[in-house]
mmCIF file of C-alpha atoms in Angstrom:
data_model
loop_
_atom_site.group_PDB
_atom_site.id
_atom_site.type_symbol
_atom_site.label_atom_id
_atom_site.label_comp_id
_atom_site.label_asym_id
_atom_site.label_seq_id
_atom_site.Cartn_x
_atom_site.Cartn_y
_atom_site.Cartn_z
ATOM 1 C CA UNK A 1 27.380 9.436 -22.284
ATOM 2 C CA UNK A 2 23.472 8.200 -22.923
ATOM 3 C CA UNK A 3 21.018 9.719 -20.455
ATOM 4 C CA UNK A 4 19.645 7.865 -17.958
ATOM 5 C CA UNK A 5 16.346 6.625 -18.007
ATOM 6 C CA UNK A 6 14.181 9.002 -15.398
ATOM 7 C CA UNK A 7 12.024 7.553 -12.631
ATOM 8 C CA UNK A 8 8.183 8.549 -13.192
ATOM 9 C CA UNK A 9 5.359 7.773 -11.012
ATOM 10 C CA UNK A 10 3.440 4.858 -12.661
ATOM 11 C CA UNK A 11 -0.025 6.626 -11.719
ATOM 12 C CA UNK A 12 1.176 9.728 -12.846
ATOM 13 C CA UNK A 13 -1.726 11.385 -13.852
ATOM 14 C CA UNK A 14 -4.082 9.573 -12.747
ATOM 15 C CA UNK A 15 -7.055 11.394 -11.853
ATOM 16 C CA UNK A 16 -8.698 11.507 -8.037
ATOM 17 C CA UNK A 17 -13.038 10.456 -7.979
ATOM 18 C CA UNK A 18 -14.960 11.018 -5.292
ATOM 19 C CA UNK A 19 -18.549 11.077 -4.389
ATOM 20 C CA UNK A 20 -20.433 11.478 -0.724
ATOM 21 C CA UNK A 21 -19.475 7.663 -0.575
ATOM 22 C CA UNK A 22 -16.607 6.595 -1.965
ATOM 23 C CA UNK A 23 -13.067 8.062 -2.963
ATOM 24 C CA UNK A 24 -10.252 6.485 -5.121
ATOM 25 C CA UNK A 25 -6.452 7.916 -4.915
ATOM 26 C CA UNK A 26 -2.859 6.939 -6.214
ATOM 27 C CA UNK A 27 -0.925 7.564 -3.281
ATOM 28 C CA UNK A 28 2.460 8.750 -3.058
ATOM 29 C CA UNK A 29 5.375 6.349 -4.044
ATOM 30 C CA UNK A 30 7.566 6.855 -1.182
ATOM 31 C CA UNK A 31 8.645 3.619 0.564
ATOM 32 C CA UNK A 32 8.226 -0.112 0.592
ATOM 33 C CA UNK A 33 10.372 -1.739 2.290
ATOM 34 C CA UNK A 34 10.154 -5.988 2.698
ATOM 35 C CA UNK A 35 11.437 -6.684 5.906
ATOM 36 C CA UNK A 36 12.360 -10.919 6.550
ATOM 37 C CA UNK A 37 13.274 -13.015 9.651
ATOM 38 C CA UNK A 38 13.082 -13.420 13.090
ATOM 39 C CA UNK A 39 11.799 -10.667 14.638
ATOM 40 C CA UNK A 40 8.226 -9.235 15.349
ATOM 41 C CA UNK A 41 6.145 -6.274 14.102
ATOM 42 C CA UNK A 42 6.909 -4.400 17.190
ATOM 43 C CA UNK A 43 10.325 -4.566 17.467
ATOM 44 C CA UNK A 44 10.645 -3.510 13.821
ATOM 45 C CA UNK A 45 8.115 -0.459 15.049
ATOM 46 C CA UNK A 46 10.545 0.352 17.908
ATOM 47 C CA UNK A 47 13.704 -0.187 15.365
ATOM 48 C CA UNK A 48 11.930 2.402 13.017
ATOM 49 C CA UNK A 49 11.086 4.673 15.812
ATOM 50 C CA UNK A 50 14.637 4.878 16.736
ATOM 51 C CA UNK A 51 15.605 5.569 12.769
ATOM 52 C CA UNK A 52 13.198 8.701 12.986
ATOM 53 C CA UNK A 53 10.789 7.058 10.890
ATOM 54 C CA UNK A 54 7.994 7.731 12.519
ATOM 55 C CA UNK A 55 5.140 8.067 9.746
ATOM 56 C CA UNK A 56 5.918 4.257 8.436
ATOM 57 C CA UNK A 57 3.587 1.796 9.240
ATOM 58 C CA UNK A 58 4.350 -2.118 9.710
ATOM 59 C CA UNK A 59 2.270 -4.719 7.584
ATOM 60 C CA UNK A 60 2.130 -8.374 7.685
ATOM 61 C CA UNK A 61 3.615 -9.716 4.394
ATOM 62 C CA UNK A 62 3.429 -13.692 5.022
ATOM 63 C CA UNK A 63 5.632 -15.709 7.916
ATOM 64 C CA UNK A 64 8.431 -13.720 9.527
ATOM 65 C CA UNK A 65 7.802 -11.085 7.133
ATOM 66 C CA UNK A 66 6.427 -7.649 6.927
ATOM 67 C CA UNK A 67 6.180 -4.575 5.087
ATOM 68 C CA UNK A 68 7.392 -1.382 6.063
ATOM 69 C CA UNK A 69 4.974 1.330 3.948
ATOM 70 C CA UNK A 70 5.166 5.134 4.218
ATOM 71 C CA UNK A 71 4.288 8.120 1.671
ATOM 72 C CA UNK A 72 8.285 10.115 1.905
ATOM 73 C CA UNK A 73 11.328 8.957 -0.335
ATOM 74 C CA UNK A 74 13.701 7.482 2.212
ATOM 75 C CA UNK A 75 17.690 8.096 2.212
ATOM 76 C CA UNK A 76 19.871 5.544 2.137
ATOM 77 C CA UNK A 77 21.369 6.281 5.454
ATOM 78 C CA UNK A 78 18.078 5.710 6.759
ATOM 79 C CA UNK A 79 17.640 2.450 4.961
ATOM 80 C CA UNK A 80 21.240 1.806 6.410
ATOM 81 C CA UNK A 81 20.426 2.486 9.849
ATOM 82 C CA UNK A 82 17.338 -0.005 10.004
ATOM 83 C CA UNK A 83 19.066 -2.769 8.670
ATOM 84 C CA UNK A 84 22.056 -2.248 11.098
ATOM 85 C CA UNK A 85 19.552 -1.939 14.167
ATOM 86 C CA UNK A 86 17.665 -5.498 13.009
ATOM 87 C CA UNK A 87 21.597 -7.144 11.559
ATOM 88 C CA UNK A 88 21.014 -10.973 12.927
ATOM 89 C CA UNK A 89 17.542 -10.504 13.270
ATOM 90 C CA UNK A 90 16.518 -9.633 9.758
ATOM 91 C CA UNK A 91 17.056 -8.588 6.326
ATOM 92 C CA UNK A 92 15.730 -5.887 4.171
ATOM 93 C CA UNK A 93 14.661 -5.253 0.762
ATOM 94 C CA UNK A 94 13.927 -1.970 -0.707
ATOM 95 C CA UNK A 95 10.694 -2.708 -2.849
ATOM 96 C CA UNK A 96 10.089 1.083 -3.233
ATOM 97 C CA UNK A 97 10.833 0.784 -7.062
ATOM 98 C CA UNK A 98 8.768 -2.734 -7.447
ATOM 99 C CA UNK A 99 5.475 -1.847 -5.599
ATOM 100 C CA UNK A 100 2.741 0.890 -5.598
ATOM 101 C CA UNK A 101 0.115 1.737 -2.953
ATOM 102 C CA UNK A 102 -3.548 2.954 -4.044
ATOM 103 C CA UNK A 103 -6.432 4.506 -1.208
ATOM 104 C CA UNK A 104 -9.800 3.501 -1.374
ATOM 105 C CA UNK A 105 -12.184 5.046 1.126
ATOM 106 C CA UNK A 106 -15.757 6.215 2.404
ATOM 107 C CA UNK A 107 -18.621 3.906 3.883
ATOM 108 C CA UNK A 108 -18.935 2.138 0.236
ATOM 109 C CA UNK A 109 -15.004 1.045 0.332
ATOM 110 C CA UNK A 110 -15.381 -2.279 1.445
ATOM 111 C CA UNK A 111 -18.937 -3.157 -0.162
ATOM 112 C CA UNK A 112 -16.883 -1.720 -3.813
ATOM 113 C CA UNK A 113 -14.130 -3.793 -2.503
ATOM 114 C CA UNK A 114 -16.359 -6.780 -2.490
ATOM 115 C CA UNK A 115 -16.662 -7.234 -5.551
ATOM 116 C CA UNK A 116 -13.489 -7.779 -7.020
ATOM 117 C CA UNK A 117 -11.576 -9.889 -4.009
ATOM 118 C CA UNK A 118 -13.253 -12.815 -1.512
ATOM 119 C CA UNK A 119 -12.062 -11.393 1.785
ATOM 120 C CA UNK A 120 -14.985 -10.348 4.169
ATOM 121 C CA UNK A 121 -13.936 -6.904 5.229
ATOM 122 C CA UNK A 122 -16.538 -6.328 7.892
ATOM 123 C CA UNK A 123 -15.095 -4.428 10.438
ATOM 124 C CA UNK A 124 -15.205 -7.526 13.062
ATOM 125 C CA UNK A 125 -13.526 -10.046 10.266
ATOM 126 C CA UNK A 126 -11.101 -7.454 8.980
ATOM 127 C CA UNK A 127 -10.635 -4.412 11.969
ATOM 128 C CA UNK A 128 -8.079 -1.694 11.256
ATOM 129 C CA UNK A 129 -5.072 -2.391 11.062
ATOM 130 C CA UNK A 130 -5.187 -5.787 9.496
ATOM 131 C CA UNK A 131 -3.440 -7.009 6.415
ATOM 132 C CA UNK A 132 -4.246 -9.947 3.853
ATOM 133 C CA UNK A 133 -2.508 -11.317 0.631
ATOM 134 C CA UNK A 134 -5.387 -11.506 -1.877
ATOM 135 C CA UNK A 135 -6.810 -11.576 -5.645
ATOM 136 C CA UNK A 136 -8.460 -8.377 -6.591
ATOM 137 C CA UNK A 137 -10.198 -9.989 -9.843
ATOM 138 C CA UNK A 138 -6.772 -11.498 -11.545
ATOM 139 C CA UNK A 139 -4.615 -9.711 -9.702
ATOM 140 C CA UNK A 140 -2.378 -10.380 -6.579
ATOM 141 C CA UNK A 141 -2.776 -7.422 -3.673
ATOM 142 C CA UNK A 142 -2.082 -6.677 -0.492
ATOM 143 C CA UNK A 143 -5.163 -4.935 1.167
ATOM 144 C CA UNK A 144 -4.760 -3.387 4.424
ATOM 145 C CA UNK A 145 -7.499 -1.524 6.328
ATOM 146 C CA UNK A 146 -6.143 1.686 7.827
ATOM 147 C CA UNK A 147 -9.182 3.478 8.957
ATOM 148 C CA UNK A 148 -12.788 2.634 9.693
ATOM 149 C CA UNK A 149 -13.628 3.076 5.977
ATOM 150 C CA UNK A 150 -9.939 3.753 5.045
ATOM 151 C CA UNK A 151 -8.511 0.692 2.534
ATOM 152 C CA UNK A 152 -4.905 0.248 0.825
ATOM 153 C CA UNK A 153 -4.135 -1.906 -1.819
ATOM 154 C CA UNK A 154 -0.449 -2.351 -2.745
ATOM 155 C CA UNK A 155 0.428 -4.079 -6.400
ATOM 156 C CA UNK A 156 3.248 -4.863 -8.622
ATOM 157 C CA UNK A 157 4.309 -1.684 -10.418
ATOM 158 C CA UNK A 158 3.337 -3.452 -13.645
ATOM 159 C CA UNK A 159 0.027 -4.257 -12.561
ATOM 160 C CA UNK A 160 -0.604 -0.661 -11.409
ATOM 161 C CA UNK A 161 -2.121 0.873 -14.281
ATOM 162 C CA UNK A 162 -4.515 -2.169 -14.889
ATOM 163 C CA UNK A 163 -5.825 -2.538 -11.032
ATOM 164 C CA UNK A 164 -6.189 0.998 -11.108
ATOM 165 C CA UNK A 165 -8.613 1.268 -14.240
ATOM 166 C CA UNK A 166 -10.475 -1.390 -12.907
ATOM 167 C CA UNK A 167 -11.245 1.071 -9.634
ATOM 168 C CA UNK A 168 -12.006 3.230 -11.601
ATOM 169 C CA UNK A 169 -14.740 0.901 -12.844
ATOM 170 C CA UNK A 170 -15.951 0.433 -10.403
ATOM 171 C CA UNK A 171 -15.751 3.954 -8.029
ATOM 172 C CA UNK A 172 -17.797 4.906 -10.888
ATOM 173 C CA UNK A 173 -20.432 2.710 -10.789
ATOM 174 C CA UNK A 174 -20.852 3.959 -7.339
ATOM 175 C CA UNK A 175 -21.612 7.357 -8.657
ATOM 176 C CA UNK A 176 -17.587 9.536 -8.647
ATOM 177 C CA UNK A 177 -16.311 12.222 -10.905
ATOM 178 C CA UNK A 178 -13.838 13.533 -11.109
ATOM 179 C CA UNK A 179 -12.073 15.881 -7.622
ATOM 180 C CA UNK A 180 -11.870 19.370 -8.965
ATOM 181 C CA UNK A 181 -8.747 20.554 -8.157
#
């Protein structure tokens, strides 16, 4: 019997830069999950509560949908249990394979950020916690502000690599190197 083909991280390898202003990361490729129908971020917060999920955040994804985003591999019985607590309500898709999450942050984030996508990301515009569909240059994103200075952009696995040499661009314009490990 063939081997399978192994899972790697698409950013494997990709290196950390940093200055005093401005830090660039691959994070972790734990979970993704698309959550669609008639419910509301907070009961799929007190659904994922009661899952023991309690490290997942919930993003807005569009109309009656949402994404469920957090850095640990989840186990199918815990997949199982979500959908079964929001069964009528809504459905779930496990994008976990099909999406990857990258952290941008420090007081330069959202001037960098600037200049590849049109959303104003001035705190009173775009406070923490909120979520946009968006262009960065060519390429579809969804950019959420988690922090004060704290940004995550989520792309297609296949436009990982390319979205993530193009921060690179431009985190070094702004004066990174490399983190010394």
């Amino acid at each position: 019997m063939p081997d399978l083909p192994t899972s790697k991280p698409v950013l494997a390898g990709k290196i950390v830069l940093r200055s005093e202003t401005i830090r660039l990361e691959a994070l972790p490729e734990g979970h993704l999950l698309h959550v669609m129908g008639a419910t509301t971020s907070e009961e799929i917060t007190t659904h994922l509560l009661a899952v023991g999920l309690k490290e997942s955040s919930v993003r807005p994804a569009g109309y009656r949908q949402w994404f469920v985003v957090g850095n640990e591999q989840l186990a199918q019985s815990q997949r199982q249990a979500l959908a079964n607590a929001l069964s009528g309500r809504a459905f779930i898709c496990d994008q976990s394979h099909g999406r990857i999450r990258i952290l941008v942050s420090g007081p330069d984030a959202a001037r960098m950020l600037n200049k590849g996508t049109a959303l104003d990301l001035y705190p009173s515009s775009f406070p923490e916690g909120c979520s946009a569909m968006t262009l960065f240059g060519h390429i579809s994103v969804q950019l959420t502000r988690t922090g004060m200075n704290d940004f995550e952009l989520t792309v297609l696995r296949s436009f990982a690599e390319s979205l993530y040499e193009e921060l690179e661009a431009l985190t070094r314009s702004h004066g990174a190197e490399r983190l010394a490990l």
